[in-house]
PDB file of N, CA and C in Angstrom:
ATOM      1  N   UNK A   1     139.046 134.026 127.596  1.00 61.00           N
ATOM      2  CA  UNK A   1     138.302 132.991 128.299  1.00 61.00           C
ATOM      3  C   UNK A   1     138.773 131.620 127.814  1.00 61.00           C
ATOM      4  N   UNK A   2     139.064 130.710 128.723  1.00 60.00           N
ATOM      5  CA  UNK A   2     139.560 129.397 128.300  1.00 60.00           C
ATOM      6  C   UNK A   2     138.514 128.646 127.492  1.00 60.00           C
ATOM      7  N   UNK A   3     139.003 127.898 126.532  1.00 67.00           N
ATOM      8  CA  UNK A   3     138.117 127.100 125.698  1.00 67.00           C
ATOM      9  C   UNK A   3     137.601 125.924 126.519  1.00 67.00           C
ATOM     10  N   UNK A   4     136.348 125.570 126.301  1.00 75.00           N
ATOM     11  CA  UNK A   4     135.764 124.427 127.022  1.00 75.00           C
ATOM     12  C   UNK A   4     135.884 123.173 126.158  1.00 75.00           C
ATOM     13  N   UNK A   5     136.237 122.093 126.773  1.00 78.00           N
ATOM     14  CA  UNK A   5     136.361 120.825 126.071  1.00 78.00           C
ATOM     15  C   UNK A   5     135.457 119.809 126.736  1.00 78.00           C
ATOM     16  N   UNK A   6     134.936 118.922 125.907  1.00 88.00           N
ATOM     17  CA  UNK A   6     134.251 117.774 126.477  1.00 88.00           C
ATOM     18  C   UNK A   6     135.303 116.713 126.751  1.00 88.00           C
ATOM     19  N   UNK A   7     135.384 116.276 127.968  1.00 91.00           N
ATOM     20  CA  UNK A   7     136.315 115.197 128.301  1.00 91.00           C
ATOM     21  C   UNK A   7     135.567 113.882 128.472  1.00 91.00           C
ATOM     22  N   UNK A   8     134.408 113.782 127.833  1.00 92.00           N
ATOM     23  CA  UNK A   8     133.692 112.512 127.816  1.00 92.00           C
ATOM     24  C   UNK A   8     134.417 111.572 126.849  1.00 92.00           C
ATOM     25  N   UNK A   9     134.457 110.279 127.185  1.00 92.00           N
ATOM     26  CA  UNK A   9     135.223 109.341 126.342  1.00 92.00           C
ATOM     27  C   UNK A   9     134.861 109.383 124.857  1.00 92.00           C
ATOM     28  N   UNK A  10     133.607 109.631 124.517  1.00 95.00           N
ATOM     29  CA  UNK A  10     133.241 109.628 123.086  1.00 95.00           C
ATOM     30  C   UNK A  10     133.826 110.822 122.335  1.00 95.00           C
ATOM     31  N   UNK A  11     134.256 111.850 123.041  1.00 96.00           N
ATOM     32  CA  UNK A  11     134.841 113.031 122.410  1.00 96.00           C
ATOM     33  C   UNK A  11     136.364 113.050 122.545  1.00 96.00           C
ATOM     34  N   UNK A  12     136.928 111.949 122.994  1.00 97.00           N
ATOM     35  CA  UNK A  12     138.358 111.915 123.302  1.00 97.00           C
ATOM     36  C   UNK A  12     139.037 110.697 122.680  1.00 97.00           C
ATOM     37  N   UNK A  13     140.356 110.788 122.620  1.00 97.00           N
ATOM     38  CA  UNK A  13     141.209 109.639 122.329  1.00 97.00           C
ATOM     39  C   UNK A  13     141.864 109.220 123.634  1.00 97.00           C
ATOM     40  N   UNK A  14     142.171 107.922 123.745  1.00 97.00           N
ATOM     41  CA  UNK A  14     143.080 107.516 124.816  1.00 97.00           C
ATOM     42  C   UNK A  14     144.495 107.811 124.325  1.00 97.00           C
ATOM     43  N   UNK A  15     145.438 107.835 125.236  1.00 97.00           N
ATOM     44  CA  UNK A  15     146.828 108.061 124.838  1.00 97.00           C
ATOM     45  C   UNK A  15     147.259 106.984 123.835  1.00 97.00           C
ATOM     46  N   UNK A  16     146.853 105.760 124.060  1.00 97.00           N
ATOM     47  CA  UNK A  16     147.183 104.661 123.137  1.00 97.00           C
ATOM     48  C   UNK A  16     146.613 104.866 121.743  1.00 97.00           C
ATOM     49  N   UNK A  17     145.397 105.396 121.678  1.00 97.00           N
ATOM     50  CA  UNK A  17     144.787 105.667 120.370  1.00 97.00           C
ATOM     51  C   UNK A  17     145.548 106.755 119.620  1.00 97.00           C
ATOM     52  N   UNK A  18     146.007 107.770 120.354  1.00 97.00           N
ATOM     53  CA  UNK A  18     146.803 108.823 119.729  1.00 97.00           C
ATOM     54  C   UNK A  18     148.083 108.229 119.158  1.00 97.00           C
ATOM     55  N   UNK A  19     148.744 107.391 119.931  1.00 96.00           N
ATOM     56  CA  UNK A  19     149.997 106.750 119.492  1.00 96.00           C
ATOM     57  C   UNK A  19     149.765 105.955 118.208  1.00 96.00           C
ATOM     58  N   UNK A  20     148.683 105.186 118.191  1.00 97.00           N
ATOM     59  CA  UNK A  20     148.380 104.335 117.049  1.00 97.00           C
ATOM     60  C   UNK A  20     148.022 105.172 115.818  1.00 97.00           C
ATOM     61  N   UNK A  21     147.166 106.162 115.996  1.00 96.00           N
ATOM     62  CA  UNK A  21     146.683 106.961 114.867  1.00 96.00           C
ATOM     63  C   UNK A  21     147.798 107.779 114.225  1.00 96.00           C
ATOM     64  N   UNK A  22     148.676 108.371 115.050  1.00 95.00           N
ATOM     65  CA  UNK A  22     149.692 109.268 114.524  1.00 95.00           C
ATOM     66  C   UNK A  22     151.095 108.659 114.510  1.00 95.00           C
ATOM     67  N   UNK A  23     151.206 107.373 114.843  1.00 95.00           N
ATOM     68  CA  UNK A  23     152.474 106.639 114.780  1.00 95.00           C
ATOM     69  C   UNK A  23     153.578 107.332 115.582  1.00 95.00           C
ATOM     70  N   UNK A  24     153.250 107.640 116.826  1.00 95.00           N
ATOM     71  CA  UNK A  24     154.221 108.241 117.736  1.00 95.00           C
ATOM     72  C   UNK A  24     154.181 107.473 119.055  1.00 95.00           C
ATOM     73  N   UNK A  25     155.215 107.643 119.863  1.00 96.00           N
ATOM     74  CA  UNK A  25     155.216 106.903 121.127  1.00 96.00           C
ATOM     75  C   UNK A  25     154.556 107.720 122.232  1.00 96.00           C
ATOM     76  N   UNK A  26     154.220 107.040 123.307  1.00 95.00           N
ATOM     77  CA  UNK A  26     153.432 107.693 124.357  1.00 95.00           C
ATOM     78  C   UNK A  26     154.198 108.822 125.046  1.00 95.00           C
ATOM     79  N   UNK A  27     155.521 108.716 125.131  1.00 97.00           N
ATOM     80  CA  UNK A  27     156.258 109.805 125.778  1.00 97.00           C
ATOM     81  C   UNK A  27     156.167 111.089 124.950  1.00 97.00           C
ATOM     82  N   UNK A  28     156.107 110.962 123.619  1.00 95.00           N
ATOM     83  CA  UNK A  28     155.924 112.139 122.764  1.00 95.00           C
ATOM     84  C   UNK A  28     154.551 112.744 122.974  1.00 95.00           C
ATOM     85  N   UNK A  29     153.538 111.901 123.084  1.00 95.00           N
ATOM     86  CA  UNK A  29     152.181 112.394 123.334  1.00 95.00           C
ATOM     87  C   UNK A  29     152.147 113.164 124.648  1.00 95.00           C
ATOM     88  N   UNK A  30     152.719 112.585 125.691  1.00 96.00           N
ATOM     89  CA  UNK A  30     152.712 113.251 126.999  1.00 96.00           C
ATOM     90  C   UNK A  30     153.476 114.564 126.964  1.00 96.00           C
ATOM     91  N   UNK A  31     154.577 114.605 126.219  1.00 96.00           N
ATOM     92  CA  UNK A  31     155.349 115.844 126.121  1.00 96.00           C
ATOM     93  C   UNK A  31     154.494 116.954 125.506  1.00 96.00           C
ATOM     94  N   UNK A  32     153.741 116.624 124.465  1.00 94.00           N
ATOM     95  CA  UNK A  32     152.869 117.623 123.836  1.00 94.00           C
ATOM     96  C   UNK A  32     151.708 118.001 124.745  1.00 94.00           C
ATOM     97  N   UNK A  33     151.143 117.038 125.436  1.00 95.00           N
ATOM     98  CA  UNK A  33     150.038 117.332 126.361  1.00 95.00           C
ATOM     99  C   UNK A  33     150.493 118.349 127.397  1.00 95.00           C
ATOM    100  N   UNK A  34     151.695 118.142 127.933  1.00 96.00           N
ATOM    101  CA  UNK A  34     152.222 119.089 128.926  1.00 96.00           C
ATOM    102  C   UNK A  34     152.587 120.429 128.284  1.00 96.00           C
ATOM    103  N   UNK A  35     153.285 120.381 127.152  1.00 96.00           N
ATOM    104  CA  UNK A  35     153.757 121.607 126.509  1.00 96.00           C
ATOM    105  C   UNK A  35     152.611 122.536 126.139  1.00 96.00           C
ATOM    106  N   UNK A  36     151.528 121.972 125.614  1.00 94.00           N
ATOM    107  CA  UNK A  36     150.407 122.786 125.148  1.00 94.00           C
ATOM    108  C   UNK A  36     149.247 122.829 126.135  1.00 94.00           C
ATOM    109  N   UNK A  37     149.480 122.334 127.347  1.00 94.00           N
ATOM    110  CA  UNK A  37     148.457 122.355 128.409  1.00 94.00           C
ATOM    111  C   UNK A  37     147.128 121.770 127.941  1.00 94.00           C
ATOM    112  N   UNK A  38     147.210 120.645 127.268  1.00 95.00           N
ATOM    113  CA  UNK A  38     146.003 119.971 126.798  1.00 95.00           C
ATOM    114  C   UNK A  38     145.350 119.274 127.990  1.00 95.00           C
ATOM    115  N   UNK A  39     144.063 119.484 128.193  1.00 95.00           N
ATOM    116  CA  UNK A  39     143.408 118.842 129.335  1.00 95.00           C
ATOM    117  C   UNK A  39     143.345 117.332 129.148  1.00 95.00           C
ATOM    118  N   UNK A  40     143.423 116.607 130.242  1.00 96.00           N
ATOM    119  CA  UNK A  40     143.305 115.153 130.171  1.00 96.00           C
ATOM    120  C   UNK A  40     142.466 114.681 131.347  1.00 96.00           C
ATOM    121  N   UNK A  41     141.928 113.492 131.197  1.00 96.00           N
ATOM    122  CA  UNK A  41     141.064 112.940 132.233  1.00 96.00           C
ATOM    123  C   UNK A  41     141.333 111.447 132.334  1.00 96.00           C
ATOM    124  N   UNK A  42     141.596 110.986 133.523  1.00 96.00           N
ATOM    125  CA  UNK A  42     141.815 109.557 133.711  1.00 96.00           C
ATOM    126  C   UNK A  42     140.529 108.895 134.155  1.00 96.00           C
ATOM    127  N   UNK A  43     140.192 107.804 133.463  1.00 95.00           N
ATOM    128  CA  UNK A  43     139.048 106.981 133.847  1.00 95.00           C
ATOM    129  C   UNK A  43     139.564 105.549 133.885  1.00 95.00           C
ATOM    130  N   UNK A  44     139.627 104.992 135.066  1.00 96.00           N
ATOM    131  CA  UNK A  44     140.187 103.648 135.195  1.00 96.00           C
ATOM    132  C   UNK A  44     141.641 103.649 134.765  1.00 96.00           C
ATOM    133  N   UNK A  45     141.983 102.724 133.863  1.00 96.00           N
ATOM    134  CA  UNK A  45     143.368 102.607 133.401  1.00 96.00           C
ATOM    135  C   UNK A  45     143.692 103.508 132.218  1.00 96.00           C
ATOM    136  N   UNK A  46     142.731 104.262 131.732  1.00 96.00           N
ATOM    137  CA  UNK A  46     142.933 105.044 130.518  1.00 96.00           C
ATOM    138  C   UNK A  46     142.939 106.537 130.803  1.00 96.00           C
ATOM    139  N   UNK A  47     143.762 107.252 130.043  1.00 97.00           N
ATOM    140  CA  UNK A  47     143.787 108.707 130.121  1.00 97.00           C
ATOM    141  C   UNK A  47     143.239 109.225 128.796  1.00 97.00           C
ATOM    142  N   UNK A  48     142.258 110.113 128.899  1.00 97.00           N
ATOM    143  CA  UNK A  48     141.592 110.649 127.719  1.00 97.00           C
ATOM    144  C   UNK A  48     142.020 112.085 127.471  1.00 97.00           C
ATOM    145  N   UNK A  49     142.209 112.418 126.179  1.00 97.00           N
ATOM    146  CA  UNK A  49     142.526 113.783 125.766  1.00 97.00           C
ATOM    147  C   UNK A  49     141.571 114.152 124.633  1.00 97.00           C
ATOM    148  N   UNK A  50     141.171 115.432 124.534  1.00 97.00           N
ATOM    149  CA  UNK A  50     140.160 115.819 123.533  1.00 97.00           C
ATOM    150  C   UNK A  50     140.631 115.576 122.099  1.00 97.00           C
ATOM    151  N   UNK A  51     139.779 114.911 121.308  1.00 97.00           N
ATOM    152  CA  UNK A  51     140.108 114.635 119.908  1.00 97.00           C
ATOM    153  C   UNK A  51     140.433 115.913 119.146  1.00 97.00           C
ATOM    154  N   UNK A  52     139.641 116.945 119.371  1.00 95.00           N
ATOM    155  CA  UNK A  52     139.817 118.206 118.644  1.00 95.00           C
ATOM    156  C   UNK A  52     141.227 118.765 118.839  1.00 95.00           C
ATOM    157  N   UNK A  53     141.695 118.768 120.082  1.00 94.00           N
ATOM    158  CA  UNK A  53     143.031 119.302 120.365  1.00 94.00           C
ATOM    159  C   UNK A  53     144.119 118.444 119.743  1.00 94.00           C
ATOM    160  N   UNK A  54     143.994 117.140 119.868  1.00 95.00           N
ATOM    161  CA  UNK A  54     145.014 116.227 119.331  1.00 95.00           C
ATOM    162  C   UNK A  54     145.060 116.318 117.814  1.00 95.00           C
ATOM    163  N   UNK A  55     143.879 116.313 117.181  1.00 95.00           N
ATOM    164  CA  UNK A  55     143.859 116.403 115.720  1.00 95.00           C
ATOM    165  C   UNK A  55     144.465 117.716 115.241  1.00 95.00           C
ATOM    166  N   UNK A  56     144.162 118.811 115.935  1.00 92.00           N
ATOM    167  CA  UNK A  56     144.756 120.101 115.564  1.00 92.00           C
ATOM    168  C   UNK A  56     146.272 120.089 115.740  1.00 92.00           C
ATOM    169  N   UNK A  57     146.719 119.408 116.768  1.00 89.00           N
ATOM    170  CA  UNK A  57     148.143 119.372 117.071  1.00 89.00           C
ATOM    171  C   UNK A  57     148.928 118.577 116.037  1.00 89.00           C
ATOM    172  N   UNK A  58     148.393 117.445 115.610  1.00 87.00           N
ATOM    173  CA  UNK A  58     149.159 116.535 114.765  1.00 87.00           C
ATOM    174  C   UNK A  58     148.828 116.610 113.283  1.00 87.00           C
ATOM    175  N   UNK A  59     147.828 117.379 112.894  1.00 82.00           N
ATOM    176  CA  UNK A  59     147.573 117.560 111.468  1.00 82.00           C
ATOM    177  C   UNK A  59     148.772 118.286 110.863  1.00 82.00           C
ATOM    178  N   UNK A  60     149.153 117.907 109.638  1.00 71.00           N
ATOM    179  CA  UNK A  60     150.309 118.575 109.015  1.00 71.00           C
ATOM    180  C   UNK A  60     150.040 120.071 108.816  1.00 71.00           C
ATOM    181  N   UNK A  61     151.090 120.857 108.948  1.00 55.00           N
ATOM    182  CA  UNK A  61     151.066 122.295 108.657  1.00 55.00           C
ATOM    183  C   UNK A  61     150.208 123.121 109.611  1.00 55.00           C
ATOM    184  N   UNK A  62     149.798 122.584 110.736  1.00 46.00           N
ATOM    185  CA  UNK A  62     149.036 123.368 111.698  1.00 46.00           C
ATOM    186  C   UNK A  62     150.002 124.182 112.559  1.00 46.00           C
ATOM    187  N   UNK A  63     151.048 123.541 113.046  1.00 48.00           N
ATOM    188  CA  UNK A  63     152.029 124.229 113.885  1.00 48.00           C
ATOM    189  C   UNK A  63     153.341 124.293 113.125  1.00 48.00           C
ATOM    190  N   UNK A  64     154.030 125.389 113.260  1.00 44.00           N
ATOM    191  CA  UNK A  64     155.317 125.509 112.560  1.00 44.00           C
ATOM    192  C   UNK A  64     156.437 125.019 113.447  1.00 44.00           C
TER     193      UNK A  64
END
């Protein structure tokens, strides 16, 4: 059964926040979002992705 995520802004990072927090560029973020099928939600000019998924993805030693 697919995992449920809250895509409410308070439970998410914007793509820009991910770039800033993990010191990576937006094209790298998008590549991972697509590769790992991370859900995203656009609200106005911002695209939100779940904090839980992003933190799991970029924490050291989580993925080999």
